[in-house]
Short mmCIF file of C-alpha atoms in Angstrom, two decimals:
data_model
loop_
_atom_site.label_atom_id
_atom_site.label_comp_id
_atom_site.label_asym_id
_atom_site.label_seq_id
_atom_site.Cartn_x
_atom_site.Cartn_y
_atom_site.Cartn_z
CA MET A 1 86.62 209.27 202.76
CA GLY A 2 89.41 210.09 204.01
CA TYR A 3 89.28 213.01 206.88
CA ALA A 4 85.79 213.83 208.32
CA SER A 5 84.72 216.68 206.93
CA LYS A 6 82.72 217.63 210.04
CA SER A 7 82.23 216.67 213.36
CA PRO A 8 78.54 216.30 213.09
CA TRP A 9 76.08 216.85 216.42
CA VAL A 10 73.54 214.66 216.73
CA ILE A 11 70.48 214.67 218.33
CA HIS A 12 68.63 211.89 219.52
CA TYR A 13 64.73 210.85 220.07
CA ASP A 14 62.70 207.91 220.66
CA GLY A 15 59.94 207.82 218.34
CA SER A 16 58.07 205.10 220.38
CA SER A 17 60.67 202.35 220.92
CA CYS A 18 61.27 199.81 223.71
CA ASN A 19 64.16 202.19 225.63
CA GLY A 20 66.80 199.03 224.36
CA CYS A 21 68.27 201.48 220.98
CA ASP A 22 67.93 204.38 223.34
CA ILE A 23 70.20 203.43 225.77
CA GLU A 24 72.37 202.14 222.95
CA VAL A 25 72.41 205.56 221.71
CA LEU A 26 73.86 207.32 224.87
CA ALA A 27 76.02 204.26 225.20
CA THR A 28 77.29 204.58 221.70
CA LEU A 29 78.33 208.65 223.19
CA CYS A 30 80.12 207.37 226.05
CA PRO A 31 83.65 206.20 227.47
CA GLY A 32 82.93 202.08 226.25
CA PHE A 33 82.51 202.93 222.48
CA ASP A 34 83.26 206.62 222.58
CA GLY A 35 81.53 207.94 219.84
CA GLU A 36 83.36 210.96 220.14
CA ARG A 37 86.42 210.44 218.99
CA PHE A 38 84.46 211.46 215.47
CA GLY A 39 83.41 214.61 216.98
CA VAL A 40 80.34 213.65 218.04
CA VAL A 41 78.16 215.68 220.40
CA ASN A 42 74.99 214.74 221.81
CA THR A 43 73.07 218.11 221.98
CA GLY A 44 69.51 218.76 222.98
CA ASN A 45 68.48 221.24 220.32
CA PRO A 46 67.31 220.55 216.55
CA LYS A 47 68.67 223.49 214.95
CA HIS A 48 71.64 222.95 215.94
CA ALA A 49 71.80 219.45 215.00
CA ASP A 50 73.24 217.91 211.94
CA ILE A 51 72.23 214.27 212.33
CA PHE A 52 68.81 212.92 213.44
CA LEU A 53 68.75 209.65 215.59
CA VAL A 54 65.53 208.01 215.38
CA THR A 55 64.51 205.14 217.71
CA GLY A 56 61.50 203.11 217.31
CA SER A 57 58.35 202.31 214.83
CA VAL A 58 56.74 205.99 215.06
CA ASN A 59 53.11 205.03 216.69
CA GLU A 60 50.17 207.96 215.64
CA GLN A 61 50.69 210.50 218.68
CA ASN A 62 54.80 210.65 217.79
CA ILE A 63 54.42 211.30 214.02
CA ALA A 64 53.93 214.60 214.65
CA VAL A 65 56.81 215.38 216.93
CA VAL A 66 58.65 213.62 214.69
CA LYS A 67 58.41 215.62 211.85
CA GLU A 68 58.93 218.60 214.00
CA ILE A 69 62.50 218.16 215.40
CA TYR A 70 62.55 217.10 211.45
CA ASP A 71 61.82 220.19 210.09
CA GLN A 72 63.26 222.17 212.66
CA MET A 73 66.68 221.10 211.67
CA VAL A 74 68.85 223.08 209.22
CA GLU A 75 69.40 222.29 205.62
CA PRO A 76 71.99 219.72 205.01
CA LYS A 77 70.16 217.21 207.69
CA VAL A 78 70.34 213.07 207.84
CA VAL A 79 68.23 210.90 209.08
CA VAL A 80 69.66 207.70 210.77
CA ALA A 81 66.86 205.07 211.32
CA CYS A 82 68.68 202.96 214.65
CA GLY A 83 67.57 199.84 215.08
CA ILE A 84 65.10 197.27 213.29
CA CYS A 85 61.80 199.29 214.21
CA ALA A 86 62.91 202.02 213.06
CA CYS A 87 64.13 200.42 209.52
CA THR A 88 60.60 198.21 209.42
CA GLY A 89 58.73 198.46 212.39
CA GLY A 90 60.80 195.00 213.75
CA VAL A 91 58.42 192.60 215.89
CA PHE A 92 56.32 195.66 216.77
CA HIS A 93 55.05 196.19 212.83
CA ASP A 94 51.72 194.35 213.18
CA CYS A 95 50.52 196.53 216.56
CA TYR A 96 47.64 198.57 215.55
CA ASN A 97 49.38 201.65 216.65
CA VAL A 98 52.32 201.82 214.78
CA ILE A 99 52.61 203.40 211.08
CA GLY A 100 55.83 201.01 210.98
CA GLY A 101 58.65 202.56 210.29
CA VAL A 102 60.42 205.90 210.44
CA ASP A 103 60.86 206.51 206.75
CA LYS A 104 56.82 206.86 206.78
CA ALA A 105 57.02 209.55 208.59
CA ILE A 106 60.38 211.55 207.46
CA PRO A 107 62.71 211.04 204.62
CA VAL A 108 65.55 208.36 205.81
CA ASP A 109 69.49 208.60 204.49
CA VAL A 110 71.15 205.88 206.95
CA TYR A 111 69.41 202.22 208.31
CA ALA A 112 71.03 200.91 210.95
CA PRO A 113 69.38 197.30 211.97
CA GLY A 114 69.56 195.32 214.80
CA CYS A 115 67.31 194.78 218.13
CA ALA A 116 68.85 196.53 219.73
CA VAL A 117 71.31 198.23 217.62
CA ARG A 118 75.04 197.46 218.67
CA PRO A 119 77.58 200.48 218.80
CA GLU A 120 79.62 199.40 216.78
CA SER A 121 76.87 199.64 213.78
CA LEU A 122 75.77 203.05 215.16
CA ILE A 123 79.18 204.36 215.21
CA ASP A 124 79.21 203.35 211.35
CA ALA A 125 75.73 205.08 210.17
CA ILE A 126 76.29 208.23 211.47
CA VAL A 127 80.24 207.97 209.80
CA GLU A 128 78.16 206.97 206.91
CA GLY A 129 76.02 209.88 207.27
CA VAL A 130 78.76 212.67 207.35
CA LYS A 131 79.55 211.25 203.74
CA VAL A 132 75.68 211.78 203.03
CA LEU A 133 75.83 215.33 204.71
CA ASP A 134 79.07 216.09 202.48
CA GLU A 135 76.69 215.16 199.80
CA LYS A 136 74.43 217.22 200.48
CA ALA A 137 76.00 220.33 201.63
CA ALA A 138 77.86 219.76 198.01
CA ALA A 139 74.49 220.22 196.21
CA LEU A 140 73.05 222.55 198.15
CA LYS A 141 76.12 224.42 197.37
CA ALA A 142 75.48 223.91 193.70
CA ALA A 143 71.81 225.00 193.41
CA LYS A 144 72.70 228.12 195.02
CA LYS A 145 75.29 228.91 192.61
CA GLY A 146 72.65 228.22 189.84
CA GLY A 147 69.88 230.19 191.08
CA ARG A 148 71.89 233.35 190.42
CA MET B 1 52.64 236.25 243.38
CA GLY B 2 52.98 237.00 239.97
CA LYS B 3 50.49 235.14 237.23
CA ALA B 4 50.18 231.47 236.44
CA THR B 5 52.19 230.22 233.43
CA VAL B 6 52.13 227.24 231.47
CA ILE B 7 55.42 225.88 230.39
CA PRO B 8 55.66 222.54 228.60
CA PHE B 9 58.37 220.22 229.16
CA GLY B 10 59.07 217.47 226.92
CA PRO B 11 58.02 215.05 224.47
CA GLN B 12 61.82 216.51 223.50
CA HIS B 13 63.71 217.07 225.87
CA PRO B 14 67.72 216.65 226.83
CA VAL B 15 67.23 215.16 230.33
CA LEU B 16 64.86 212.76 228.84
CA PRO B 17 65.62 209.51 226.85
CA GLU B 18 62.19 209.01 226.25
CA PRO B 19 59.15 210.62 225.15
CA LEU B 20 56.73 212.41 228.23
CA HIS B 21 55.28 215.39 228.05
CA LEU B 22 54.64 217.55 230.98
CA ASP B 23 52.46 221.09 231.21
CA LEU B 24 54.05 222.54 234.79
CA VAL B 25 51.49 225.50 235.38
CA VAL B 26 53.93 227.64 236.95
CA GLU B 27 53.37 231.02 239.55
CA ASP B 28 56.99 232.58 239.76
CA GLU B 29 59.67 229.98 239.45
CA THR B 30 57.57 227.58 241.57
CA VAL B 31 55.68 224.74 240.02
CA VAL B 32 52.22 225.11 241.29
CA ASP B 33 50.26 222.08 239.40
CA CYS B 34 51.56 219.68 236.61
CA MET B 35 49.43 217.53 234.48
CA PRO B 36 51.59 214.19 232.54
CA GLN B 37 50.61 213.71 229.12
CA ILE B 38 51.49 210.21 227.50
CA GLY B 39 51.12 207.71 224.27
CA PHE B 40 53.99 208.60 222.60
CA VAL B 41 55.61 204.81 223.62
CA HIS B 42 52.19 203.15 222.73
CA ARG B 43 52.40 200.40 220.50
CA GLY B 44 49.83 198.16 221.87
CA LEU B 45 51.35 194.80 223.04
CA GLU B 46 48.92 193.87 225.25
CA LYS B 47 46.97 192.82 222.00
CA LEU B 48 49.41 191.07 220.39
CA VAL B 49 49.22 187.48 222.80
CA GLU B 50 46.08 187.20 219.96
CA THR B 51 48.69 186.91 217.53
CA ARG B 52 51.71 184.51 218.76
CA ASP B 53 51.56 181.56 220.79
CA TYR B 54 52.98 181.79 224.56
CA ASN B 55 56.30 180.90 223.47
CA GLN B 56 56.60 183.50 221.14
CA PHE B 57 55.40 185.89 223.30
CA ILE B 58 58.37 186.27 225.71
CA TYR B 59 60.39 187.89 222.84
CA ILE B 60 57.69 190.69 222.46
CA ALA B 61 57.24 190.48 226.74
CA GLU B 62 61.02 191.00 226.66
CA ARG B 63 60.90 194.47 224.35
CA ILE B 64 58.09 195.97 226.34
CA CYS B 65 61.17 197.60 227.64
CA GLY B 66 64.37 197.91 226.81
CA ILE B 67 66.06 198.63 229.97
CA CYS B 68 63.60 195.95 232.00
CA ALA B 69 63.67 193.63 229.22
CA MET B 70 64.85 190.75 231.80
CA GLY B 71 62.88 191.29 233.70
CA HIS B 72 59.82 191.16 231.91
CA SER B 73 60.82 188.15 230.29
CA LEU B 74 61.28 186.45 233.89
CA GLY B 75 58.23 187.73 235.27
CA TYR B 76 55.90 186.88 232.21
CA ALA B 77 57.54 183.43 232.35
CA GLU B 78 56.45 183.00 235.72
CA THR B 79 53.50 183.82 234.87
CA VAL B 80 52.91 181.14 232.58
CA GLU B 81 54.37 178.76 234.28
CA GLU B 82 52.08 179.19 236.79
CA LEU B 83 49.04 179.19 235.29
CA MET B 84 49.92 176.05 233.04
CA GLY B 85 51.79 174.00 236.34
CA VAL B 86 55.05 174.26 235.33
CA GLU B 87 57.64 173.32 237.93
CA VAL B 88 60.95 175.19 237.51
CA PRO B 89 64.07 173.47 237.91
CA LYS B 90 66.24 174.54 240.78
CA ARG B 91 69.82 175.60 238.58
CA ALA B 92 67.14 177.51 236.68
CA GLU B 93 65.85 179.68 239.41
CA TYR B 94 69.18 180.63 240.37
CA LEU B 95 70.45 181.55 236.87
CA ARG B 96 67.35 183.63 236.25
CA VAL B 97 67.82 185.73 239.72
CA ILE B 98 71.61 186.36 239.04
CA TRP B 99 70.66 187.70 235.43
CA HIS B 100 67.79 189.88 236.95
CA GLU B 101 70.38 190.75 240.08
CA LEU B 102 72.94 191.37 237.02
CA SER B 103 70.19 193.94 235.47
CA ARG B 104 69.13 195.98 238.42
CA ILE B 105 73.08 196.65 238.77
CA HIS B 106 73.21 197.80 235.02
CA SER B 107 69.69 199.56 235.32
CA HIS B 108 70.60 201.64 238.30
CA LEU B 109 74.25 202.01 237.03
CA LEU B 110 72.60 203.53 234.12
CA TRP B 111 69.73 205.82 236.60
CA LEU B 112 72.92 207.08 238.32
CA GLY B 113 74.65 208.23 235.55
CA LEU B 114 70.98 210.08 234.15
CA ALA B 115 70.78 211.77 237.05
CA ALA B 116 73.86 212.83 237.60
CA ASP B 117 73.51 214.35 233.80
CA ALA B 118 70.32 216.14 235.60
CA PHE B 119 72.39 218.20 237.73
CA GLY B 120 74.90 219.02 235.23
CA PHE B 121 77.49 216.54 235.75
CA GLU B 122 78.21 214.95 232.82
CA SER B 123 81.48 213.56 234.03
CA MET B 124 80.32 211.50 236.54
CA PHE B 125 77.28 209.78 233.57
CA MET B 126 80.12 208.69 232.23
CA HIS B 127 81.95 207.52 234.82
CA CYS B 128 78.68 205.70 235.92
CA TRP B 129 78.03 204.51 231.83
CA ARG B 130 81.77 203.23 231.59
CA LEU B 131 81.20 201.19 234.98
CA ARG B 132 77.82 199.98 232.96
CA GLU B 133 79.34 199.03 230.18
CA ARG B 134 81.41 196.25 232.30
CA ILE B 135 78.09 194.28 233.36
CA LEU B 136 77.16 194.55 229.62
CA ASP B 137 80.12 192.76 228.53
CA ILE B 138 79.10 189.87 231.08
CA PHE B 139 75.42 189.65 229.24
CA GLU B 140 77.43 189.17 226.11
CA LYS B 141 79.29 187.19 226.98
CA THR B 142 76.61 184.52 229.46
CA THR B 143 73.89 185.04 226.77
CA GLY B 144 75.03 186.97 222.85
CA GLY B 145 73.43 190.53 223.86
CA ARG B 146 73.84 193.49 225.62
CA VAL B 147 70.54 194.68 225.83
CA ILE B 148 67.62 191.86 224.83
CA LEU B 149 69.14 188.65 226.01
CA SER B 150 66.54 186.53 224.73
CA VAL B 151 67.36 183.95 227.89
CA VAL B 152 64.48 182.98 229.63
CA LYS B 153 61.71 180.81 228.37
CA VAL B 154 58.51 179.40 229.17
CA GLY B 155 60.42 176.27 231.30
CA GLY B 156 63.02 177.54 232.19
CA VAL B 157 66.62 179.34 230.63
CA ALA B 158 68.22 178.92 227.30
CA ARG B 159 71.62 179.13 228.71
CA ASP B 160 73.48 177.81 231.60
CA ILE B 161 76.43 179.56 233.00
CA ASP B 162 79.35 177.35 233.84
CA ALA B 163 81.79 177.74 236.79
CA GLY B 164 84.33 179.13 234.77
CA GLN B 165 81.96 181.62 233.85
CA MET B 166 80.67 182.07 237.24
CA SER B 167 84.19 182.75 238.53
CA GLU B 168 84.87 185.64 236.04
CA ILE B 169 81.41 187.47 236.75
CA LEU B 170 82.38 187.56 240.07
CA ALA B 171 85.52 188.36 239.85
CA THR B 172 84.38 191.34 237.67
CA LEU B 173 81.73 192.55 239.96
CA GLU B 174 84.73 192.60 242.79
CA GLY B 175 86.16 194.86 240.00
CA ILE B 176 83.51 197.01 240.08
CA LYS B 177 83.01 197.65 243.26
CA SER B 178 86.52 199.63 244.25
CA ASP B 179 85.43 202.10 241.11
CA TYR B 180 82.30 201.78 242.41
CA GLY B 181 82.61 203.14 245.51
CA ALA B 182 84.60 206.10 244.45
CA LEU B 183 81.75 206.82 242.66
CA MET B 184 79.03 206.47 245.49
CA ARG B 185 81.25 208.53 247.35
CA THR B 186 81.31 211.71 245.72
CA LEU B 187 77.23 211.11 244.31
CA LEU B 188 76.68 210.59 248.74
CA THR B 189 79.11 213.24 250.18
CA ASP B 190 79.92 216.70 247.05
CA SER B 191 78.85 219.01 248.64
CA SER B 192 77.28 220.30 244.39
CA ILE B 193 75.50 217.30 244.50
CA LYS B 194 73.99 217.71 247.94
CA ASN B 195 72.64 221.37 247.13
CA ARG B 196 70.88 219.29 244.41
CA THR B 197 69.37 217.08 245.91
CA VAL B 198 68.94 217.02 249.55
CA GLY B 199 65.19 218.84 251.01
CA VAL B 200 64.34 218.73 247.33
CA GLY B 201 60.87 217.14 246.49
CA ALA B 202 60.29 215.26 249.54
CA ILE B 203 57.77 212.75 250.06
CA GLY B 204 56.81 211.48 254.00
CA TYR B 205 55.57 208.79 254.78
CA ASP B 206 51.81 208.76 254.29
CA ASP B 207 51.66 210.24 251.54
CA ALA B 208 53.71 207.55 249.97
CA VAL B 209 52.08 204.84 251.34
CA ALA B 210 48.55 206.66 250.36
CA LEU B 211 49.55 207.22 247.01
CA SER B 212 51.02 203.59 246.55
CA MET B 213 54.62 203.92 245.65
CA VAL B 214 57.15 201.12 244.82
CA GLY B 215 60.50 200.36 244.38
CA PRO B 216 63.50 202.54 245.51
CA PHE B 217 61.11 205.58 245.59
CA ALA B 218 58.68 204.61 248.20
CA ARG B 219 61.60 202.69 250.25
CA ALA B 220 63.61 206.08 250.24
CA SER B 221 60.06 207.33 252.00
CA ALA B 222 60.71 204.30 254.28
CA VAL B 223 58.11 202.17 252.65
CA ASN B 224 59.34 198.71 253.77
CA TYR B 225 57.72 197.35 250.45
CA ASP B 226 60.08 194.55 248.17
CA VAL B 227 59.15 191.89 246.94
CA ARG B 228 62.24 190.30 246.65
CA SER B 229 61.53 190.20 250.79
CA PHE B 230 58.65 187.97 250.23
CA GLY B 231 61.34 184.98 249.29
CA ARG B 232 59.66 183.36 246.07
CA GLY B 233 61.50 181.39 243.73
CA ALA B 234 65.76 181.97 244.82
CA TYR B 235 65.37 184.53 246.83
CA GLY B 236 63.55 182.37 249.02
CA ASP B 237 67.67 180.85 249.76
CA LEU B 238 68.90 183.71 250.28
CA ALA B 239 70.26 183.82 254.12
CA ASP B 240 68.97 187.10 255.39
CA PHE B 241 67.34 189.77 252.75
CA GLN B 242 66.58 193.71 254.38
CA PRO B 243 64.92 195.75 252.18
CA ILE B 244 67.21 199.42 251.99
CA LEU B 245 64.93 202.31 253.38
CA ASP B 246 65.65 205.96 254.13
CA ASN B 247 63.49 207.68 255.87
CA GLN B 248 63.93 211.30 254.13
CA GLY B 249 61.88 211.24 251.26
CA ASP B 250 63.87 213.48 249.24
CA CYS B 251 66.08 212.97 246.10
CA TYR B 252 69.00 212.35 247.62
CA ALA B 253 67.64 209.75 249.91
CA ARG B 254 66.41 207.97 246.79
CA VAL B 255 69.51 208.67 245.29
CA LYS B 256 71.37 206.67 247.94
CA VAL B 257 68.78 203.63 248.23
CA ARG B 258 69.61 203.00 244.41
CA CYS B 259 73.72 203.05 245.84
CA LEU B 260 73.36 200.75 247.91
CA GLU B 261 71.11 198.31 245.96
CA VAL B 262 73.67 198.08 244.01
CA LEU B 263 76.00 196.83 246.67
CA GLN B 264 72.83 194.80 247.81
CA SER B 265 72.42 192.93 244.32
CA ILE B 266 76.31 191.90 244.19
CA ASP B 267 75.88 190.43 247.42
CA ILE B 268 73.06 188.73 246.55
CA ILE B 269 74.56 187.50 243.22
CA ALA B 270 78.03 186.33 244.87
CA GLU B 271 75.95 184.25 247.54
CA LEU B 272 73.60 182.58 244.93
CA ALA B 273 76.86 181.74 242.69
CA ALA B 274 77.95 179.98 245.74
CA LYS B 275 75.22 177.52 246.48
CA MET B 276 73.99 177.33 242.84
CA PRO B 277 72.98 173.77 242.19
CA ALA B 278 73.25 171.31 239.96
CA GLY B 279 71.53 170.37 237.09
CA ASP B 280 68.99 170.70 234.40
CA ILE B 281 68.44 174.23 233.45
CA ALA B 282 64.81 173.60 231.61
CA VAL B 283 61.81 171.08 231.68
CA PRO B 284 59.64 170.84 228.21
CA VAL B 285 57.10 172.42 228.17
CA LYS B 286 53.89 171.10 226.25
CA GLY B 287 50.18 171.22 225.46
CA SER B 288 48.30 174.80 226.70
CA PRO B 289 46.94 176.86 229.06
CA ALA B 290 43.22 175.39 230.12
CA ASP B 291 40.38 177.56 229.07
CA GLY B 292 39.79 180.04 231.61
CA ALA B 293 42.88 179.11 233.80
CA GLN B 294 44.46 182.31 235.47
CA ALA B 295 47.24 183.32 236.75
CA SER B 296 49.10 186.65 238.41
CA ASN B 297 52.82 187.07 239.78
CA VAL B 298 54.09 190.48 241.23
CA LEU B 299 57.92 190.57 240.67
CA GLU B 300 60.32 193.17 241.67
CA GLN B 301 61.62 195.22 238.60
CA PRO B 302 64.57 198.16 239.05
CA ARG B 303 61.77 200.02 239.62
CA GLY B 304 59.93 198.54 241.76
CA GLU B 305 56.96 196.23 242.02
CA CYS B 306 55.46 195.20 238.79
CA TYR B 307 52.40 193.07 238.86
CA TYR B 308 51.78 190.39 235.68
CA TYR B 309 48.03 188.74 235.22
CA ALA B 310 47.42 185.97 232.34
CA ARG B 311 44.16 183.86 231.08
CA GLY B 312 44.55 180.93 229.51
CA ASN B 313 41.91 180.05 226.79
CA GLY B 314 42.62 176.22 226.06
CA THR B 315 44.84 177.19 222.91
CA LYS B 316 48.40 178.64 222.37
CA HIS B 317 46.96 181.96 222.39
CA LEU B 318 46.52 183.83 225.87
CA ASP B 319 43.23 185.07 226.20
CA ARG B 320 44.33 188.12 228.07
CA MET B 321 47.66 189.86 229.33
CA ARG B 322 48.51 192.46 231.45
CA MET B 323 50.72 194.12 233.73
CA ARG B 324 50.73 196.89 235.74
CA THR B 325 54.29 198.48 235.44
CA PRO B 326 56.21 200.56 238.78
CA THR B 327 55.89 204.24 236.72
CA SER B 328 52.29 203.90 236.03
CA GLN B 329 52.41 203.31 240.13
CA ASN B 330 54.85 206.25 240.69
CA LEU B 331 53.21 208.92 237.76
CA ALA B 332 50.94 210.02 240.36
CA GLY B 333 53.88 210.32 243.39
CA MET B 334 56.05 212.32 241.07
CA ALA B 335 53.25 215.39 240.37
CA THR B 336 52.87 215.34 244.71
CA ALA B 337 56.60 215.54 244.68
CA LEU B 338 56.41 218.22 241.59
CA LYS B 339 53.90 220.59 243.06
CA GLY B 340 55.32 223.50 245.58
CA CYS B 341 59.11 223.02 243.65
CA ASP B 342 60.94 224.95 241.89
CA LEU B 343 61.34 224.76 238.41
CA ALA B 344 64.60 224.47 238.48
CA ASP B 345 64.62 220.96 240.73
CA VAL B 346 62.16 219.28 237.87
CA ASN B 347 64.56 218.19 235.86
CA MET B 348 65.70 216.14 238.80
CA ILE B 349 62.38 215.27 240.70
CA ILE B 350 61.22 213.42 237.07
CA LEU B 351 64.57 211.67 237.07
CA THR B 352 64.73 210.28 241.06
CA ILE B 353 61.05 208.46 240.10
CA ASP B 354 63.63 206.25 237.53
CA PRO B 355 61.03 206.85 234.88
CA CYS B 356 60.49 204.00 232.39
CA ILE B 357 57.98 205.10 230.09
CA SER B 358 58.04 202.36 227.02
CA CYS B 359 57.02 199.86 229.94
CA THR B 360 54.23 201.88 231.15
CA GLU B 361 52.46 202.75 227.97
CA ARG B 362 53.19 199.24 226.26
#
């Protein structure tokens, strides 16, 4: 990838995580690591967001909320699973209340493991997510042309 | 008075890093009632003591909450040590308290940033988090982790801080002081901040006691209660420890108490570093807790008093592990402070209790 084709806006949601990854998501966007270099802006509105950063292993009560935010996002959209809990359930995989990973609730495009996920790998995942976003946008465009 | 309307708040909300749902009953612009609904982060960690032995569970305990991670591993370790009658070396106690106070600084800086964000002062949020990175750098240098430290173990600590590292830590903290002083001056004297905090969500001393509030939230209402003043562990060796109190009980007082606690923590670390004894950092722990043995422990977390209880059953696994976290104590106070406030102040009042939902629900 040469220049990023888009400044991705991200939305963050805590899907039953321990907070560790959530504060790292925020730290990624703050001066220490400065995710804004890549045009990453944090938004609270799913309709404005391109990339969905989900943390945590997602419990029964949270499935509906995660799905709702995902559904409200406009296509093309990318989901990044932040932290090992969001990827596989992590240390909480055998808890009675968790489904063990975001990909059991919604489709995930990029996995960023770590406990807690490191800001460097989050930046990497977001940049990777922009690539996926481009591919999805191209596919949408092609499908639109084909439909006419 | 207009007709009552219910406005849902959360679980996904820009000011909340964590999911918490509130149904706010609003008449015109005034909140008349609020019904919290929790359960979005409940994972069932207390149940895990049945499948993890007491040494393994310390890593679960510190993942109860990523912000209070150090505190939970410390509180859990102290409880199990009491259960098994283990005496921790003095140097380990000092090191634990130093890391714990560092995590209080990081937690309060994080909170000050989020609070600034809640009233729309985004550059202040960035500045607080910029300073917080310096504390996380210390964590990374001394333990290898930024958030989850995994440095406390049953019987002591896993790593030592040598003299060179210690003087580096003290130099960093000294360097932070002037930057932090400037931030604190803005937080406490800027008129635009005062407009949003002074007199907002006030709780008096009597209410604070009746609602069993803890931590900086209670100390802002003049409740003189801080577990550190019991003088347990290395806290007992401090020359003088006075909890920081304020008698206004409003959002401004809560900001002020936390602001001053950061400076207090820096002083505690400097004092303990000067008095640091030499010696071992851990003792080997063998065997398992006796059947029916019970132990309890309290610890001053950044958010307030946290209570731990453990019961053994003669095996490597604990029979029961229970904790009561500061946020669950403070939720009643939050609901009280919200009643009668303006809708626009809801963000600020919720944040001033420094809610930690993942501690509360586990």
